[in-house]
């Protein structure tokens, strides 16, 4: 079968032929018995495929589905609720927290001799040995 | 008249709204309305098996969880079919990874034995043949020929250009014909 006719045939089966193409196809079908047979075969194939539909799931599909949804709802619902609550709580304190941080940073910047990460965030210049030495925090003046 | 109105089916949109308000019966109604359509697509893609049933369940679970996001741009049936086809394609990928024996060989044996058997059901042989063709052609054949979606709807579900759908349909049909020819000739 030639490519052009083949294309026309598939277009016809798909219902997308225009009138000019339909005429060409009809002409070819009248004059070519092999082409006619090919078309018949394809129609049979389509019919076979269309009739093979297996429209049913196993029994109690909805019951099993609803059970699954109910089981996962408690778990999924809890996670969702937790995240939403957390987000809404943080949203409430977000603006005041930002303002407080800005005030502290500005104050630290204004009073610092040297501008550094430690001075901006008010981190005291302390090393590990000083931090664990009890003399530094147990000494009574 | 009043009774007729009361018995009138609720639209998908109304049902979705009811589900969003916490009415689970409305969700069961949606499932009942579309489960056969989804079964057709999933069975066409995966064959009749446990995985197909699991994928069918997953389609509705996903839909339930994303109900809030369903904007209703697409028809609900089309929307669910899209989920079903995507999940089936994922399942096919998983299946490929875990195949430990050659399905093709197994199928060939089964086909040749069965084609001699007059009692062998058409639907079973077509389903097996469908499983044998490449998933991308299978998806088009299932949607276009089994589910009877138009070419444009098929293109929309698969997010492909119409031209690609048409060429895949033609190639898929050719492959299917090659596989089924011995069986079709045996039936004559």
Coordinates of C-alpha atoms in Angstrom, one line a residue:
Chain A
X1 CA 0.0 0.0 0.0
X2 CA 1.4 3.4 -0.9
X3 CA 2.2 5.9 1.9
X4 CA -0.3 8.5 0.8
X5 CA -3.2 6.0 0.6
X6 CA -2.2 4.6 3.9
X7 CA -2.3 8.0 5.5
X8 CA -5.7 8.6 4.0
X9 CA -6.9 5.3 5.4
X10 CA -5.8 6.1 8.9
X11 CA -7.3 9.6 8.6
X12 CA -10.6 8.1 7.5
X13 CA -10.6 5.6 10.4
X14 CA -9.9 8.5 12.7
X15 CA -12.7 10.6 11.2
X16 CA -10.5 13.5 10.1
X17 CA -10.8 13.3 6.3
X18 CA -11.9 16.3 4.4
X19 CA -14.2 16.0 1.3
X20 CA -11.3 16.1 -1.2
X21 CA -9.4 13.4 0.6
X22 CA -12.6 11.3 0.9
X23 CA -13.0 11.4 -2.8
X24 CA -9.4 10.3 -3.4
X25 CA -9.9 7.5 -0.9
X26 CA -13.2 6.3 -2.4
X27 CA -11.5 6.2 -5.9
X28 CA -8.6 4.2 -4.6
X29 CA -10.9 1.8 -2.8
X30 CA -12.9 1.2 -5.9
X31 CA -9.9 0.4 -8.1
X32 CA -7.7 -1.5 -5.6
X33 CA -9.0 -4.8 -4.1
X34 CA -5.9 -5.3 -1.9
X35 CA -6.4 -1.8 -0.5
X36 CA -10.0 -2.7 0.2
X37 CA -8.9 -5.8 2.1
X38 CA -6.4 -3.8 4.1
X39 CA -9.1 -1.4 5.1
X40 CA -11.4 -4.2 6.2
X41 CA -8.6 -5.8 8.2
X42 CA -8.0 -2.5 10.0
X43 CA -11.7 -2.1 10.7
X44 CA -11.8 -5.6 12.2
X45 CA -8.8 -4.8 14.3
X46 CA -10.4 -1.6 15.6
X47 CA -13.6 -3.5 16.4
X48 CA -11.7 -6.1 18.3
X49 CA -9.8 -3.6 20.3
X50 CA -12.9 -1.6 21.1
X51 CA -14.6 -4.8 22.4
X52 CA -11.8 -5.7 24.7
X53 CA -12.7 -3.2 27.3
X54 CA -12.6 -4.6 30.8
X55 CA -14.7 -2.1 32.7
X56 CA -14.7 -3.5 36.2
X57 CA -12.3 -3.5 39.0
X58 CA -12.3 -6.2 41.6
X59 CA -15.4 -6.5 43.9
X60 CA -15.9 -3.9 46.7
X61 CA -13.7 -1.3 45.0
X62 CA -15.4 1.6 46.6
X63 CA -15.5 0.0 50.1
X64 CA -11.7 -0.7 49.9
X65 CA -11.0 2.8 48.6
X66 CA -13.0 4.5 51.4
X67 CA -11.3 2.4 54.0
X68 CA -7.9 3.3 52.6
X69 CA -8.9 7.0 52.5
X70 CA -10.2 6.9 56.1
X71 CA -7.0 5.2 57.3
X72 CA -4.8 7.6 55.6
X73 CA -7.0 10.6 56.5
X74 CA -6.1 10.4 60.2
X75 CA -2.4 10.2 59.4
X76 CA -2.4 12.7 56.5
X77 CA -4.9 15.0 58.3
X78 CA -2.7 15.1 61.4
X79 CA 0.4 16.0 59.4
X80 CA -1.4 18.7 57.4
X81 CA -2.9 20.1 60.6
X82 CA 0.4 20.2 62.4
X83 CA 2.2 22.0 59.5
X84 CA -0.7 24.5 59.1
X85 CA -0.8 25.3 62.8
X86 CA 3.0 25.7 62.9
X87 CA 2.9 28.0 59.9
X88 CA 0.0 30.1 61.3
X89 CA 1.7 30.5 64.7
X90 CA 4.9 31.6 63.2
X91 CA 3.1 34.0 60.9
X92 CA 1.7 35.8 64.0
X93 CA 5.2 36.5 65.5
X94 CA 7.0 36.9 62.2
X95 CA 6.7 40.8 62.0
X96 CA 7.5 41.5 65.7
X97 CA 10.4 39.1 65.6
X98 CA 11.9 40.8 62.5
X99 CA 11.5 44.2 64.2
X100 CA 13.2 43.1 67.4
X101 CA 16.1 41.5 65.4
X102 CA 16.5 44.7 63.4
X103 CA 16.6 46.9 66.5
X104 CA 19.2 44.6 68.2
X105 CA 21.4 44.5 65.0
X106 CA 21.2 48.3 64.7
X107 CA 22.1 48.8 68.3
X108 CA 25.0 46.4 68.1
X109 CA 26.3 48.1 64.9
X110 CA 26.1 51.5 66.6
X111 CA 28.0 50.5 69.7
X112 CA 30.6 48.1 68.1
X113 CA 34.2 49.2 67.7
X114 CA 34.8 46.8 64.8
X115 CA 32.1 45.7 62.4
X116 CA 32.1 41.9 62.3
X117 CA 29.6 39.0 62.4
X118 CA 30.2 38.5 66.1
X119 CA 29.7 42.2 67.0
X120 CA 26.5 42.6 64.8
X121 CA 24.9 39.6 66.6
X122 CA 26.3 40.4 70.0
X123 CA 28.3 37.2 70.3
X124 CA 31.0 37.6 73.0
X125 CA 34.5 36.8 71.9
X126 CA 35.0 33.6 73.9
X127 CA 36.9 30.4 73.1
X128 CA 36.1 26.8 74.0
X129 CA 38.6 26.6 77.0
X130 CA 37.1 29.8 78.6
X131 CA 33.6 28.5 78.0
X132 CA 34.1 25.2 79.9
X133 CA 36.3 26.7 82.6
X134 CA 34.1 26.8 85.8
X135 CA 36.2 29.7 87.2
X136 CA 34.6 32.0 84.6
X137 CA 31.1 31.5 85.7
X138 CA 31.4 30.3 89.3
X139 CA 33.7 33.1 90.5
X140 CA 32.0 35.3 93.1
X141 CA 33.3 38.8 93.1
Chain B
X1 CA -42.0 17.3 38.3
X2 CA -40.8 17.8 41.8
X3 CA -39.8 14.2 42.1
X4 CA -38.0 14.3 38.8
X5 CA -36.0 17.3 40.0
X6 CA -35.1 15.6 43.2
X7 CA -34.0 12.5 41.4
X8 CA -31.9 14.5 38.9
X9 CA -28.2 13.6 39.1
X10 CA -25.9 16.1 40.8
X11 CA -23.2 17.6 38.6
X12 CA -19.6 16.8 39.2
X13 CA -19.0 20.3 40.5
X14 CA -21.8 20.0 43.0
X15 CA -20.5 16.7 44.2
X16 CA -16.9 18.1 44.6
X17 CA -18.3 20.9 46.7
X18 CA -20.1 18.5 48.9
X19 CA -16.9 16.4 49.4
X20 CA -15.1 19.6 50.3
X21 CA -17.7 20.3 52.9
X22 CA -17.0 16.9 54.4
X23 CA -19.6 14.7 52.7
X24 CA -18.0 11.3 52.0
X25 CA -21.0 9.8 50.4
X26 CA -20.6 12.4 47.6
X27 CA -17.1 11.1 47.0
X28 CA -18.4 7.5 46.8
X29 CA -20.9 8.9 44.2
X30 CA -18.0 10.3 42.2
X31 CA -16.1 7.0 42.4
X32 CA -19.1 5.1 41.2
X33 CA -19.6 7.5 38.4
X34 CA -16.0 7.2 37.0
X35 CA -14.6 3.8 38.3
X36 CA -15.6 1.9 35.1
X37 CA -14.1 4.5 32.9
X38 CA -10.9 4.4 34.9
X39 CA -11.0 0.6 34.9
X40 CA -11.1 0.6 31.1
X41 CA -8.0 2.8 30.8
X42 CA -6.0 1.1 33.5
X43 CA -6.8 -2.5 32.4
X44 CA -6.0 -1.5 28.8
X45 CA -2.6 -0.1 30.0
X46 CA -1.7 -2.8 32.5
X47 CA -3.9 -5.8 31.8
X48 CA -6.3 -7.2 34.3
X49 CA -4.1 -7.7 37.4
X50 CA -3.6 -6.7 41.0
X51 CA -1.5 -3.7 40.0
X52 CA -4.3 -2.4 37.9
X53 CA -6.6 -2.5 40.8
X54 CA -4.0 -0.7 43.0
X55 CA -3.5 1.9 40.4
X56 CA -7.3 2.4 40.1
X57 CA -7.4 3.0 43.9
X58 CA -4.4 5.4 43.8
X59 CA -6.2 7.4 41.0
X60 CA -9.0 8.2 43.4
X61 CA -6.8 8.7 46.5
X62 CA -4.7 11.3 44.6
X63 CA -7.8 13.0 43.3
X64 CA -9.2 13.1 46.9
X65 CA -6.1 14.6 48.2
X66 CA -5.9 17.2 45.5
X67 CA -9.6 18.1 45.5
X68 CA -8.9 21.6 46.8
X69 CA -6.7 22.2 43.8
X70 CA -9.1 20.9 41.2
X71 CA -10.1 24.0 39.3
X72 CA -12.6 22.3 37.0
X73 CA -10.9 23.5 33.8
X74 CA -11.0 20.0 32.4
X75 CA -13.9 17.6 32.5
X76 CA -13.6 15.4 35.6
X77 CA -13.5 12.2 33.5
X78 CA -10.7 13.5 31.4
X79 CA -8.8 14.7 34.5
X80 CA -9.1 11.3 36.2
X81 CA -8.1 9.5 33.0
X82 CA -5.0 11.7 32.8
X83 CA -4.1 10.6 36.4
X84 CA -4.8 7.0 35.5
X85 CA -2.6 7.0 32.4
X86 CA 0.3 8.7 34.2
X87 CA 0.1 6.3 37.1
X88 CA -0.1 3.4 34.7
X89 CA 2.9 4.6 32.8
X90 CA 4.8 4.8 36.1
X91 CA 3.7 1.3 36.9
X92 CA 4.9 0.1 33.5
X93 CA 8.3 1.6 34.3
X94 CA 8.4 -0.1 37.7
X95 CA 7.3 -3.4 36.1
X96 CA 10.1 -3.2 33.5
X97 CA 12.7 -2.8 36.3
X98 CA 11.4 -5.8 38.2
X99 CA 10.9 -8.2 35.3
X100 CA 12.9 -11.2 36.0
X101 CA 11.8 -13.3 33.1
X102 CA 11.0 -12.5 29.5
X103 CA 7.4 -11.5 29.3
X104 CA 7.7 -11.6 25.5
X105 CA 8.6 -15.3 25.4
X106 CA 5.9 -16.1 27.9
X107 CA 3.4 -14.2 25.9
X108 CA 4.4 -15.8 22.6
X109 CA 4.0 -19.3 24.1
X110 CA 0.6 -18.4 25.5
X111 CA -0.6 -16.8 22.3
X112 CA 0.4 -19.7 20.1
X113 CA -1.3 -22.2 22.5
X114 CA -4.4 -20.1 22.9
X115 CA -4.9 -19.3 19.3
X116 CA -5.6 -23.0 18.7
X117 CA -8.2 -22.9 21.3
X118 CA -11.7 -21.9 20.0
X119 CA -12.9 -21.0 23.4
X120 CA -10.3 -18.4 24.0
X121 CA -11.8 -15.0 24.6
X122 CA -11.2 -12.1 22.2
X123 CA -10.8 -9.6 25.0
X124 CA -8.1 -11.6 26.7
X125 CA -6.1 -12.0 23.6
X126 CA -6.4 -8.3 22.6
X127 CA -5.4 -7.3 26.2
X128 CA -2.4 -9.5 26.0
X129 CA -1.5 -8.1 22.6
X130 CA -1.9 -4.5 24.0
X131 CA 0.6 -5.3 26.8
X132 CA 3.1 -6.3 24.1
X133 CA 3.2 -3.0 22.3
X134 CA 5.3 0.0 23.5
X135 CA 3.6 2.0 26.3
X136 CA 3.5 5.2 24.4
X137 CA 1.6 3.6 21.5
X138 CA -0.6 1.7 24.0
X139 CA -1.7 4.8 25.8
X140 CA -2.9 6.3 22.5
X141 CA -4.7 3.1 21.4
X142 CA -6.4 2.7 24.8
X143 CA -7.6 6.3 24.9
X144 CA -8.6 6.5 21.2
X145 CA -9.9 3.1 20.5
X146 CA -10.9 1.5 23.8
X147 CA -12.1 4.6 25.7
X148 CA -13.3 6.3 22.5
X149 CA -11.8 9.7 23.2
X150 CA -11.5 11.9 20.1
X151 CA -8.0 12.6 18.8
X152 CA -8.0 16.1 20.3
X153 CA -9.1 14.8 23.7
X154 CA -6.4 12.1 23.6
X155 CA -3.8 14.7 22.7
X156 CA -5.0 16.8 25.6
X157 CA -4.9 13.9 28.1
X158 CA -1.4 12.9 27.0
X159 CA -0.3 16.5 26.6
X160 CA 0.9 15.7 23.1
X161 CA 0.4 17.5 19.7
X162 CA -2.5 16.1 17.6
X163 CA 0.0 15.1 14.9
X164 CA 2.0 12.9 17.3
X165 CA -1.2 11.3 18.5
X166 CA -2.2 10.4 14.9
X167 CA 1.2 9.0 14.1
X168 CA 1.4 7.0 17.3
X169 CA -2.1 5.7 16.6
X170 CA -1.2 4.6 13.1
X171 CA 2.1 2.9 14.3
X172 CA 0.3 1.3 17.3
X173 CA -2.4 -0.1 15.1
X174 CA 0.2 -1.5 12.7
X175 CA 2.1 -3.2 15.6
X176 CA -1.1 -4.6 17.0
X177 CA -2.1 -5.9 13.6
X178 CA 1.2 -7.7 13.3
X179 CA 0.7 -9.4 16.7
X180 CA -2.9 -10.3 16.2
X181 CA -2.8 -11.4 12.5
X182 CA -2.1 -15.1 13.3
X183 CA -5.0 -15.1 15.7
X184 CA -7.3 -13.2 13.3
X185 CA -6.4 -15.7 10.5
X186 CA -7.0 -18.6 12.8
X187 CA -10.5 -17.4 13.5
X188 CA -11.5 -17.2 9.8

